[in-house]
Short mmCIF file of C-alpha atoms and ligand atoms in Angstrom, two decimals:
data_model
loop_
_atom_site.label_atom_id
_atom_site.label_comp_id
_atom_site.label_asym_id
_atom_site.label_seq_id
_atom_site.Cartn_x
_atom_site.Cartn_y
_atom_site.Cartn_z
CA MET A 1 15.38 -25.70 4.68
CA PRO A 2 12.04 -27.60 4.82
CA ALA A 3 9.00 -25.55 3.90
CA SER A 4 7.45 -26.03 7.31
CA ALA A 5 10.50 -24.73 9.13
CA LEU A 6 9.33 -21.14 9.23
CA SER A 7 6.08 -19.61 10.39
CA ARG A 8 4.59 -16.91 8.20
CA ARG A 9 5.61 -14.28 10.72
CA GLU A 10 9.20 -15.54 10.84
CA ARG A 11 9.42 -15.68 7.03
CA PHE A 12 8.25 -12.07 6.81
CA ALA A 13 10.62 -10.89 9.55
CA LEU A 14 13.64 -12.54 7.89
CA THR A 15 12.72 -11.28 4.43
CA VAL A 16 12.47 -7.64 5.43
CA ARG A 17 15.98 -7.92 6.90
CA GLY A 18 17.28 -9.40 3.64
CA GLU A 19 18.04 -12.77 5.21
CA GLU A 20 17.59 -16.19 3.64
CA THR A 21 14.23 -17.94 3.94
CA ASP A 22 12.64 -21.18 2.71
CA ARG A 23 10.63 -19.22 0.14
CA PRO A 24 9.46 -15.64 -0.41
CA PRO A 25 6.32 -14.46 1.37
CA VAL A 26 3.52 -13.55 -1.04
CA TRP A 27 0.59 -11.15 -0.94
CA ILE A 28 -1.30 -9.01 -3.46
CA MET A 29 -1.84 -5.27 -3.23
CA ARG A 30 -5.59 -4.58 -2.87
CA GLN A 31 -6.04 -8.31 -2.32
CA ALA A 32 -9.53 -7.94 -0.83
CA GLY A 33 -11.49 -6.22 -3.58
CA ARG A 34 -14.19 -6.21 -6.17
CA TYR A 35 -12.65 -8.93 -8.34
CA MET A 36 -13.76 -11.40 -5.64
CA PRO A 37 -17.40 -12.52 -5.66
CA GLN A 38 -17.07 -13.09 -1.92
CA TYR A 39 -16.06 -9.44 -1.44
CA MET A 40 -19.06 -8.33 -3.49
CA ALA A 41 -21.23 -10.45 -1.22
CA LEU A 42 -19.82 -8.64 1.83
CA ARG A 43 -20.55 -5.32 0.10
CA GLU A 44 -24.23 -6.35 -0.04
CA ARG A 45 -24.20 -6.45 3.74
CA TYR A 46 -21.91 -3.53 4.52
CA SER A 47 -21.18 -0.16 2.96
CA PHE A 48 -17.57 0.51 1.98
CA ARG A 49 -17.26 2.90 4.95
CA GLU A 50 -18.43 0.15 7.33
CA LEU A 51 -15.90 -2.23 5.85
CA CYS A 52 -13.21 0.33 6.69
CA LEU A 53 -14.47 1.39 10.12
CA ASP A 54 -16.30 -1.55 11.70
CA PRO A 55 -13.73 -4.02 13.08
CA GLU A 56 -15.91 -7.09 12.48
CA ALA A 57 -16.67 -6.13 8.88
CA SER A 58 -13.09 -5.06 8.21
CA ALA A 59 -11.69 -8.33 9.55
CA ALA A 60 -14.16 -10.33 7.47
CA ALA A 61 -12.90 -8.60 4.30
CA ALA A 62 -9.23 -8.91 5.24
CA LEU A 63 -9.63 -12.66 5.85
CA LEU A 64 -10.94 -13.44 2.36
CA PRO A 65 -7.53 -13.50 0.59
CA PRO A 66 -5.83 -16.00 2.93
CA GLU A 67 -8.88 -18.26 2.71
CA LEU A 68 -9.36 -18.04 -1.04
CA LEU A 69 -5.81 -17.52 -2.34
CA GLY A 70 -3.44 -18.76 0.36
CA VAL A 71 -1.45 -15.52 0.69
CA ASP A 72 1.09 -15.21 3.53
CA ILE A 73 0.45 -11.63 4.62
CA LEU A 74 -2.76 -9.97 5.76
CA ILE A 75 -3.35 -6.33 5.01
CA ILE A 76 -5.93 -4.59 7.11
CA PHE A 77 -9.04 -3.57 5.19
CA ASN A 78 -9.15 0.24 5.19
CA ASP A 79 -8.55 3.05 2.71
CA ILE A 80 -5.86 5.72 2.42
CA LEU A 81 -8.56 8.42 2.28
CA ILE A 82 -10.13 7.62 5.68
CA PRO A 83 -7.74 9.89 7.68
CA LEU A 84 -8.66 12.84 5.40
CA GLU A 85 -12.13 12.79 6.94
CA GLU A 86 -10.64 13.20 10.40
CA MET A 87 -8.64 16.17 9.09
CA GLY A 88 -11.90 17.89 8.17
CA LEU A 89 -12.72 16.97 4.55
CA ARG A 90 -15.91 15.33 3.32
CA VAL A 91 -15.04 12.07 1.60
CA GLU A 92 -17.59 9.95 -0.22
CA PHE A 93 -17.27 6.54 -1.76
CA PRO A 94 -19.91 6.29 -4.47
CA GLY A 95 -19.65 3.38 -6.90
CA GLY A 96 -17.27 4.97 -9.40
CA GLY A 97 -14.37 5.74 -7.05
CA PRO A 98 -13.93 8.06 -4.08
CA GLU A 99 -14.71 11.75 -4.14
CA ILE A 100 -13.65 14.64 -1.92
CA MET A 101 -16.69 16.91 -1.83
CA ASP A 102 -14.85 20.09 -0.78
CA PRO A 103 -11.29 19.86 -2.17
CA PRO A 104 -8.93 22.28 -0.37
CA ARG A 105 -7.25 24.62 -2.89
CA ASP A 106 -6.63 27.92 -1.06
CA GLU A 107 -5.46 29.34 2.27
CA ALA A 108 -9.01 29.57 3.56
CA ALA A 109 -9.36 25.79 3.21
CA LEU A 110 -6.65 25.17 5.83
CA GLY A 111 -9.41 25.34 8.45
CA ARG A 112 -10.67 21.99 7.15
CA PHE A 113 -7.22 20.53 6.78
CA ARG A 114 -6.05 20.09 10.34
CA ALA A 115 -3.29 17.73 11.49
CA VAL A 116 -4.83 14.91 13.52
CA ALA A 117 -3.33 12.92 16.39
CA PHE A 118 -4.77 9.40 16.64
CA GLU A 119 -4.60 7.28 19.77
CA ASP A 120 -6.73 4.23 19.18
CA PRO A 121 -8.59 4.70 15.87
CA PRO A 122 -11.00 2.03 14.53
CA VAL A 123 -8.24 0.67 12.27
CA ALA A 124 -6.18 -0.28 15.34
CA ALA A 125 -9.16 -2.16 16.81
CA SER A 126 -9.56 -3.93 13.45
CA ILE A 127 -5.93 -5.01 13.50
CA ARG A 128 -6.28 -6.40 17.04
CA LEU A 129 -9.40 -8.34 16.05
CA LEU A 130 -7.73 -9.71 12.95
CA ARG A 131 -4.73 -10.90 14.97
CA GLU A 132 -7.01 -12.51 17.51
CA ARG A 133 -9.07 -14.30 14.83
CA THR A 134 -5.96 -15.78 13.26
CA ALA A 135 -4.15 -16.53 16.54
CA ASP A 136 -1.33 -14.28 15.28
CA GLU A 137 -0.44 -16.76 12.56
CA TYR A 138 -0.08 -14.05 9.89
CA PRO A 139 1.92 -10.84 9.83
CA VAL A 140 -0.71 -8.09 9.62
CA LEU A 141 0.26 -5.01 7.62
CA GLY A 142 -1.05 -1.56 8.42
CA PHE A 143 -0.82 1.16 5.82
CA ALA A 144 -1.26 4.81 4.89
CA GLY A 145 -1.00 6.98 1.82
CA SER A 146 2.17 9.06 1.56
CA PRO A 147 1.71 12.77 2.30
CA PHE A 148 2.06 13.61 -1.40
CA THR A 149 -0.36 10.93 -2.58
CA LEU A 150 -2.94 12.10 -0.05
CA LEU A 151 -2.39 15.72 -1.12
CA GLY A 152 -3.05 14.64 -4.69
CA TYR A 153 -6.32 12.90 -3.87
CA ALA A 154 -7.45 15.69 -1.52
CA VAL A 155 -6.78 18.54 -3.96
CA GLU A 156 -8.06 16.77 -7.08
CA GLY A 157 -11.32 15.79 -5.43
CA LYS A 158 -12.01 13.22 -8.10
CA MET A 159 -9.19 11.21 -9.57
CA SER A 160 -8.14 12.55 -12.95
CA ARG A 161 -5.48 11.24 -15.27
CA ASN A 162 -3.15 14.23 -15.15
CA ALA A 163 -3.96 15.51 -11.66
CA HIS A 164 -4.11 19.10 -12.95
CA GLU A 165 -5.39 20.67 -9.77
CA VAL A 166 -2.62 19.46 -7.49
CA ARG A 167 0.04 20.31 -10.09
CA ARG A 168 -1.42 23.82 -10.40
CA LEU A 169 -1.37 24.21 -6.62
CA MET A 170 2.27 23.10 -6.43
CA LEU A 171 3.29 25.52 -9.19
CA GLU A 172 1.23 28.53 -8.16
CA GLN A 173 1.06 28.22 -4.37
CA PRO A 174 4.05 26.06 -3.33
CA GLU A 175 4.03 27.42 0.22
CA LEU A 176 0.41 26.35 0.67
CA ALA A 177 1.23 22.90 -0.76
CA HIS A 178 4.11 22.55 1.71
CA GLU A 179 1.94 23.59 4.65
CA MET A 180 -0.64 20.96 3.64
CA LEU A 181 2.12 18.35 3.28
CA ARG A 182 3.39 19.15 6.79
CA ARG A 183 -0.09 18.62 8.21
CA LEU A 184 -0.45 15.39 6.27
CA THR A 185 2.94 14.24 7.55
CA ASP A 186 1.87 14.69 11.18
CA THR A 187 -1.40 12.87 10.49
CA VAL A 188 0.20 9.96 8.64
CA VAL A 189 2.88 9.44 11.29
CA SER A 190 0.23 9.30 13.99
CA TYR A 191 -2.02 6.97 11.95
CA LEU A 192 0.83 4.52 11.31
CA VAL A 193 2.10 4.63 14.91
CA ALA A 194 -1.44 3.81 16.13
CA GLN A 195 -1.63 0.83 13.75
CA ALA A 196 1.71 -0.56 14.91
CA GLY A 197 1.49 0.50 18.57
CA ALA A 198 -2.15 0.24 19.67
CA GLY A 199 -2.96 -2.26 16.90
CA GLY A 200 0.18 -4.39 16.87
CA ALA A 201 0.71 -4.44 13.09
CA ALA A 202 3.79 -6.48 12.10
CA GLY A 203 4.75 -3.94 9.44
CA VAL A 204 3.41 -0.88 7.66
CA GLN A 205 3.28 0.10 4.02
CA ILE A 206 3.31 3.66 2.73
CA PHE A 207 1.64 4.07 -0.68
CA GLU A 208 3.42 6.66 -2.87
CA SER A 209 0.83 5.87 -5.51
CA LEU A 210 1.09 9.15 -7.42
CA GLY A 211 4.90 9.03 -7.65
CA HIS A 212 4.85 8.54 -11.41
CA ILE A 213 3.26 11.90 -12.26
CA LEU A 214 6.17 14.08 -11.07
CA PRO A 215 9.52 15.07 -12.60
CA ALA A 216 12.51 14.15 -10.42
CA TRP A 217 12.92 17.53 -8.70
CA GLU A 218 9.30 17.71 -7.65
CA TYR A 219 9.36 14.07 -6.57
CA GLY A 220 12.27 14.94 -4.29
CA GLU A 221 10.89 18.20 -2.90
CA PHE A 222 7.17 17.43 -2.60
CA ALA A 223 7.10 13.66 -2.11
CA THR A 224 10.37 12.18 -0.80
CA VAL A 225 11.11 14.87 1.79
CA TYR A 226 7.83 14.11 3.54
CA THR A 227 7.90 10.34 3.14
CA ARG A 228 11.41 10.36 4.62
CA GLU A 229 10.10 12.38 7.56
CA VAL A 230 7.26 9.87 8.05
CA VAL A 231 9.74 6.98 8.06
CA ARG A 232 12.08 8.77 10.47
CA ARG A 233 9.38 9.65 12.97
CA PHE A 234 7.62 6.29 12.68
CA ARG A 235 10.90 4.48 13.31
CA ALA A 236 11.65 6.63 16.35
CA ALA A 237 8.29 5.56 17.83
CA CYS A 238 8.23 1.93 16.60
CA PRO A 239 11.86 0.90 16.03
CA ASP A 240 11.07 -2.81 15.53
CA THR A 241 8.31 -2.45 12.94
CA PRO A 242 9.50 -2.63 9.33
CA VAL A 243 8.39 -0.05 6.79
CA ILE A 244 7.65 -0.82 3.14
CA VAL A 245 7.61 2.20 0.83
CA TYR A 246 5.75 1.42 -2.40
CA SER A 247 6.09 3.90 -5.25
CA ARG A 248 4.78 4.11 -8.75
CA GLY A 249 7.44 5.33 -11.16
CA ALA A 250 10.14 3.42 -9.27
CA ALA A 251 12.31 3.07 -12.40
CA ALA A 252 12.94 6.80 -12.30
CA CYS A 253 13.24 7.18 -8.55
CA LEU A 254 14.51 3.97 -6.91
CA GLU A 255 17.56 5.66 -5.33
CA THR A 256 15.35 8.48 -4.05
CA MET A 257 12.99 5.90 -2.55
CA GLU A 258 15.95 4.27 -0.85
CA SER A 259 16.88 7.62 0.69
CA THR A 260 13.59 7.57 2.65
CA GLY A 261 15.17 4.94 4.89
CA ALA A 262 12.47 2.35 4.13
CA ASP A 263 13.31 -1.26 5.02
CA VAL A 264 11.70 -2.60 1.83
CA LEU A 265 11.20 -0.88 -1.54
CA GLY A 266 7.98 -1.77 -3.34
CA VAL A 267 8.35 -1.28 -7.09
CA ASP A 268 5.83 -1.02 -9.90
CA TRP A 269 5.78 -3.34 -12.91
CA GLN A 270 7.85 -1.19 -15.29
CA LEU A 271 11.17 -1.72 -13.50
CA PRO A 272 12.70 -5.19 -14.05
CA LEU A 273 13.45 -6.80 -10.67
CA ALA A 274 16.97 -7.74 -11.81
CA GLU A 275 17.71 -4.08 -12.55
CA ALA A 276 16.22 -2.98 -9.23
CA ARG A 277 18.56 -5.44 -7.48
CA ARG A 278 21.58 -3.93 -9.20
CA ARG A 279 20.54 -0.45 -8.10
CA THR A 280 19.77 -1.07 -4.42
CA THR A 281 20.80 -3.43 -1.64
CA ARG A 282 17.41 -3.09 0.09
CA PRO A 283 14.87 -5.92 0.05
CA LEU A 284 12.32 -5.51 -2.72
CA GLN A 285 8.60 -6.06 -3.11
CA GLY A 286 6.73 -6.55 -6.36
CA ASN A 287 6.14 -6.43 -9.23
CA LEU A 288 4.05 -8.53 -11.65
CA ASP A 289 2.03 -6.39 -14.07
CA PRO A 290 -1.49 -6.31 -12.55
CA MET A 291 -2.97 -6.76 -16.05
CA VAL A 292 -1.61 -10.31 -16.11
CA MET A 293 -4.37 -11.05 -13.59
CA LEU A 294 -6.86 -10.74 -16.45
CA ALA A 295 -5.68 -13.99 -18.03
CA PRO A 296 -5.06 -17.06 -15.82
CA ASP A 297 -3.20 -18.92 -18.55
CA ALA A 298 -0.69 -16.08 -18.94
CA VAL A 299 0.35 -16.00 -15.27
CA GLU A 300 3.03 -18.66 -15.22
CA ASP A 301 4.92 -17.32 -18.22
CA ALA A 302 4.74 -13.71 -17.02
CA PHE A 303 5.91 -14.83 -13.58
CA GLY A 304 8.95 -16.52 -15.13
CA ARG A 305 9.80 -13.41 -17.12
CA MET A 306 9.51 -11.23 -14.03
CA LEU A 307 12.20 -13.34 -12.34
CA GLU A 308 14.68 -13.41 -15.25
CA GLY A 309 18.16 -12.69 -13.89
CA PHE A 310 16.79 -12.05 -10.39
CA ASP A 311 17.91 -13.95 -7.29
CA TRP A 312 14.63 -14.39 -5.45
CA ARG A 313 16.13 -16.41 -2.62
CA ARG A 314 16.55 -13.53 -0.24
CA GLY A 315 15.08 -10.10 0.31
CA TRP A 316 12.02 -10.45 -1.89
CA ILE A 317 8.31 -10.16 -1.04
CA ALA A 318 6.34 -11.48 -4.01
CA ASN A 319 3.53 -9.15 -5.05
CA LEU A 320 2.04 -7.35 -8.03
CA GLY A 321 3.47 -4.04 -9.23
CA HIS A 322 0.25 -2.24 -8.30
CA GLY A 323 -3.20 -3.05 -6.96
CA ILE A 324 -5.22 -5.88 -8.48
CA THR A 325 -8.13 -4.49 -10.52
CA PRO A 326 -11.86 -5.30 -10.39
CA GLN A 327 -11.55 -6.98 -13.83
CA ALA A 328 -9.03 -9.56 -12.56
CA SER A 329 -9.95 -13.20 -12.07
CA VAL A 330 -9.63 -14.98 -8.75
CA GLU A 331 -8.13 -17.92 -10.63
CA SER A 332 -5.22 -15.76 -11.83
CA ALA A 333 -4.55 -14.55 -8.31
CA ARG A 334 -4.55 -18.15 -7.09
CA ARG A 335 -2.10 -19.18 -9.80
CA PHE A 336 0.21 -16.30 -8.91
CA VAL A 337 0.37 -17.53 -5.31
CA GLN A 338 1.00 -21.09 -6.58
CA CYS A 339 3.89 -19.86 -8.75
CA VAL A 340 5.62 -18.55 -5.63
CA ARG A 341 5.03 -21.82 -3.78
CA LYS A 342 6.37 -23.83 -6.72
CA LEU A 343 9.67 -21.94 -6.67
CA THR A 344 10.79 -24.21 -3.87
CA GLY A 345 8.77 -27.24 -4.86
CA GLU A 346 6.05 -26.70 -2.26
O1 CP3 B 401 -5.16 -4.36 -0.09
C1 CP3 B 401 -6.24 -4.55 0.52
O2 CP3 B 401 -6.92 -5.57 0.35
C2 CP3 B 401 -6.66 -3.52 1.56
C3 CP3 B 401 -7.54 -2.55 1.13
C4 CP3 B 401 -7.19 -1.28 0.38
C5 CP3 B 401 -8.20 -0.50 -0.23
N1 CP3 B 401 -7.65 0.67 -0.65
C6 CP3 B 401 -9.61 -0.91 -0.35
C7 CP3 B 401 -10.49 -0.29 -1.38
C8 CP3 B 401 -5.97 -0.58 0.22
C9 CP3 B 401 -4.57 -1.00 0.60
C10 CP3 B 401 -6.30 0.65 -0.42
C11 CP3 B 401 -5.29 1.71 -0.70
C12 CP3 B 401 -5.67 2.80 -1.59
N2 CP3 B 401 -6.87 3.46 -1.66
C13 CP3 B 401 -4.77 3.43 -2.48
C14 CP3 B 401 -3.31 3.11 -2.63
C15 CP3 B 401 -3.09 1.91 -3.46
C16 CP3 B 401 -3.13 2.12 -4.92
O3 CP3 B 401 -3.89 1.40 -5.58
O4 CP3 B 401 -2.36 2.94 -5.43
C17 CP3 B 401 -5.48 4.44 -3.15
C18 CP3 B 401 -4.93 5.35 -4.22
C19 CP3 B 401 -6.80 4.47 -2.62
C20 CP3 B 401 -7.92 5.40 -2.97
C21 CP3 B 401 -9.06 4.68 -3.51
N3 CP3 B 401 -9.98 3.97 -2.76
C22 CP3 B 401 -9.43 4.58 -4.88
C23 CP3 B 401 -8.68 5.20 -6.02
C24 CP3 B 401 -10.60 3.79 -4.93
C25 CP3 B 401 -11.48 3.50 -6.13
C26 CP3 B 401 -10.85 2.74 -7.17
C27 CP3 B 401 -10.75 1.28 -6.83
O5 CP3 B 401 -9.67 0.70 -7.04
O6 CP3 B 401 -11.74 0.70 -6.41
C28 CP3 B 401 -10.92 3.40 -3.60
C29 CP3 B 401 -12.02 2.54 -3.15
C30 CP3 B 401 -11.60 1.21 -2.62
N4 CP3 B 401 -10.59 1.03 -1.69
C31 CP3 B 401 -12.18 -0.07 -2.91
C32 CP3 B 401 -11.48 -1.01 -2.14
C33 CP3 B 401 -11.75 -2.49 -2.07
C34 CP3 B 401 -13.39 -0.33 -3.81
C35 CP3 B 401 -14.62 0.23 -3.17
C36 CP3 B 401 -15.84 -0.65 -3.20
O7 CP3 B 401 -15.83 -1.78 -2.68
O8 CP3 B 401 -16.85 -0.18 -3.71
#
């Protein structure tokens, strides 16, 4: 199949159904970020909140990666913590990472943890603008945090390595944790439906970014149950929009991830792709170690190792195994995209 035979949207649509394509689509989690001088230049003009909420600013950030790297998929510029503000929390984005000023940790806090129904939030307007600017050439992905990942960030307040506060809440007040997860589930479903419906996103990704901190039983009862409910309700509302569920800790929980009903399973860098393929029939996304992005000359070799024993010809979206970091080099990201192109001699 000649490389020009498929549009980017067609290539994405075939891949998420596990069908053969000319080559895999490629994008990079957190592809518009601080590792890019051009992103830092935008941050001189706009605050982070403006980049998330102002459609013009958000589209400008989201368009940097296709221009500078040649990726095939656009992800809307936003943040998983934005809906928490609508629920009633105070979220701030100072330089060193986000902070919840009033983390909810008891029954009384439920008053500032309300389920929200979105109709046409700013993120949907941003998606429409982005599609218009690119004449719908690219599939645009919407996204949200999973209920559990959002619970973790909300309850911790500040990100900590062991997430003690949310673990304590789950162990000491499980009923309160479940009530908060139900409210998050309603909010996340509505946020994703708005992005696909009002916005017209070509797909959505759910970030189960704290999946790796839980033992299997808690992963099942506090994370998967709710992510599965999000997928079920999203699909009922938007049956034609594919869902990618990304989880950290996928090596331990791939089958559980599959049970969410996701179309595509996004895996972190610790699970070899060849092993993932033996364990599930679902299309996969991932999973180069993000640290490889520190060293441009290491990219090609690491890319080859990632694909050992893995048939990349169908059902694979090329990506990193987690978000690219501020320390990464743009040159590495460019070389990663080139590696995917070179697979089929492009
Ligand atoms: O992929 C993209 O280009 C779209 C943008 C995007 C951002 N956040 C922008 C951002 C996406 C997809 C996210 C998701 C997100 N946000 C996640 C899930 C993905 C993951 O990495 O597991 C999480 C956990 C968050 C919460 C969050 N927001 C953190 C932990 C931080 C600080 C640490 C960091 O990586 O910068 C943010 C801030 C944030 N979100 C920045 C960007 C570009 C940096 C803020 C700045 O410009 O000052």
